[in-house]
Coordinates of C-alpha atoms in Angstrom, one line a residue:
Q1 CA -25.7 -13.9 -11.1
V2 CA -22.4 -13.6 -12.8
Q3 CA -19.0 -13.5 -11.1
L4 CA -16.0 -12.0 -12.8
V5 CA -12.4 -12.7 -11.8
E6 CA -9.5 -10.7 -13.3
S7 CA -5.8 -11.7 -13.4
G8 CA -2.6 -10.6 -15.0
G9 CA -2.0 -7.2 -13.6
G10 CA 1.4 -6.1 -12.4
S11 CA 4.3 -3.6 -12.7
V12 CA 6.1 -3.0 -16.0
Q13 CA 8.4 -0.4 -17.4
S14 CA 7.3 2.0 -20.1
G15 CA 7.1 0.3 -23.5
G16 CA 6.4 -3.1 -21.9
S17 CA 3.4 -5.4 -22.3
L18 CA 0.9 -7.1 -20.0
R19 CA -2.0 -9.4 -20.7
L20 CA -5.1 -9.3 -18.5
S21 CA -7.7 -12.0 -18.3
C22 CA -11.2 -12.0 -17.0
T23 CA -13.2 -15.2 -16.5
A24 CA -17.0 -15.3 -16.0
S25 CA -18.8 -17.9 -14.0
G26 CA -22.1 -18.3 -12.3
A27 CA -25.6 -18.9 -13.3
T28 CA -25.6 -20.9 -16.6
F29 CA -28.5 -19.0 -18.0
S30 CA -26.7 -15.7 -17.5
I31 CA -23.2 -16.6 -18.7
N32 CA -24.7 -18.2 -21.8
H33 CA -26.3 -14.8 -22.7
I34 CA -23.4 -12.4 -22.5
S35 CA -24.1 -9.4 -24.7
C36 CA -20.7 -7.8 -24.3
M37 CA -17.6 -7.8 -22.0
A38 CA -15.5 -4.7 -21.5
W39 CA -12.4 -3.4 -19.6
F40 CA -12.5 -0.2 -17.7
Q41 CA -9.6 1.7 -16.0
Q42 CA -9.6 4.0 -13.0
A43 CA -6.5 5.9 -12.1
Q44 CA -6.1 7.3 -8.7
G45 CA -8.2 10.4 -8.2
K46 CA -9.9 10.0 -11.6
E47 CA -13.2 8.8 -12.9
R48 CA -13.6 5.3 -14.3
E49 CA -13.1 5.2 -18.1
G50 CA -14.0 2.6 -20.7
V51 CA -10.9 1.1 -22.4
A52 CA -12.3 -1.6 -24.7
V53 CA -15.4 -3.7 -25.3
I54 CA -16.1 -6.9 -27.3
Y55 CA -19.6 -7.7 -28.4
N56 CA -21.1 -11.1 -28.7
D57 CA -20.6 -11.0 -32.5
G58 CA -16.9 -10.5 -32.0
S59 CA -16.8 -6.8 -32.9
T60 CA -14.7 -4.5 -30.8
T61 CA -14.5 -0.8 -29.8
Y62 CA -11.6 1.0 -28.2
A63 CA -11.0 4.2 -26.4
D64 CA -8.9 6.6 -28.5
S65 CA -6.1 6.6 -25.9
V66 CA -5.4 2.9 -26.4
K67 CA -6.1 2.3 -30.1
G68 CA -3.2 0.6 -31.8
R69 CA -1.7 -0.5 -28.4
F70 CA -4.4 -2.6 -26.7
T71 CA -6.3 -5.6 -28.1
I72 CA -9.4 -7.2 -26.6
S73 CA -10.3 -10.8 -27.4
Q74 CA -12.4 -13.5 -26.1
N75 CA -12.6 -17.3 -25.7
N76 CA -16.3 -18.1 -25.7
A77 CA -15.8 -21.7 -24.6
K78 CA -13.8 -20.5 -21.5
K79 CA -16.1 -17.5 -20.9
T80 CA -12.9 -15.5 -20.8
V81 CA -12.0 -12.1 -22.2
Y82 CA -8.4 -10.9 -22.6
L83 CA -6.8 -7.5 -22.8
E84 CA -3.4 -7.5 -24.5
M85 CA -1.7 -4.3 -23.6
D86 CA 1.4 -3.3 -25.6
N87 CA 3.7 -0.3 -25.6
L88 CA 2.4 0.6 -22.2
K89 CA 2.8 4.2 -21.0
P90 CA 2.9 5.6 -17.4
E91 CA -0.5 7.2 -18.0
D92 CA -1.9 3.7 -18.4
T93 CA -1.3 3.1 -14.7
A94 CA -4.7 2.3 -13.1
M95 CA -6.9 -0.3 -11.6
Y96 CA -8.4 -2.3 -14.5
S97 CA -11.8 -4.0 -14.1
C98 CA -13.8 -6.1 -16.4
A99 CA -17.5 -5.8 -16.7
T100 CA -20.3 -7.6 -18.5
V101 CA -23.8 -7.1 -19.7
A102 CA -25.4 -10.5 -19.4
G103 CA -28.8 -12.1 -19.3
W104 CA -31.8 -12.8 -21.5
G105 CA -32.9 -9.8 -23.5
T106 CA -29.9 -7.6 -22.8
S107 CA -28.0 -5.7 -25.4
C108 CA -25.0 -3.4 -25.7
P109 CA -25.3 -0.2 -27.7
S110 CA -22.4 1.1 -29.7
N111 CA -21.5 3.7 -27.1
I112 CA -21.5 1.2 -24.2
L113 CA -18.0 2.2 -23.2
Q114 CA -19.4 5.6 -22.1
R115 CA -22.2 4.0 -20.2
D116 CA -20.6 2.1 -17.3
R117 CA -23.8 2.1 -15.3
D118 CA -25.3 -0.2 -17.9
F119 CA -22.9 -3.0 -16.9
G120 CA -24.6 -5.2 -14.3
Y121 CA -21.6 -7.3 -13.2
W122 CA -18.1 -6.2 -12.3
G123 CA -14.9 -7.8 -11.2
Q124 CA -12.7 -6.7 -8.3
G125 CA -10.0 -5.3 -10.5
T126 CA -6.4 -5.8 -11.1
Q127 CA -3.7 -3.1 -10.7
V128 CA -1.5 -2.1 -13.6
T129 CA 1.5 0.1 -12.8
V130 CA 3.8 1.5 -15.6
S131 CA 7.0 3.2 -14.6
S132 CA 9.0 5.5 -16.8

C-alpha cells in the first residue's frame, strides 16, 4: 500500500504562482517501485483531467493547457513530487490530486495522463483557487 499526502494549495490572484507537493509513504516494496507520479485536476462540475506526469526515468508529459506554465519535478530520496504552477489563470481553479502507479512489474504508458483508472493510489487532494 502507498499513501499520498498533498500540500501547498491555496488562493492566489491571476498571474500568481503556487507550488504543490506530494509525498509517498507506505510499504517499502511499493514505494521503491514507483513507475510514475502525476497530478490531476478536477474543477467543480467537471471531469478529472491529467495535468502532468513524471516517469521513473525523469521524463515528463504535460497537458496542453499547462505547457509552459507548470513544471513537475521529483525528489526520489524524499519520495516527493512537486508541481510548480506559474502564471496561474482563473481556469486553473480546481482540486489537485496526485496519483501514482507503484509496485513490482508496473509501468506507465506514454498516454497515462488520459488513463486515470490506471493509477492505483491517490491522495486526498488540495484546493487551488485563482481569482481574476
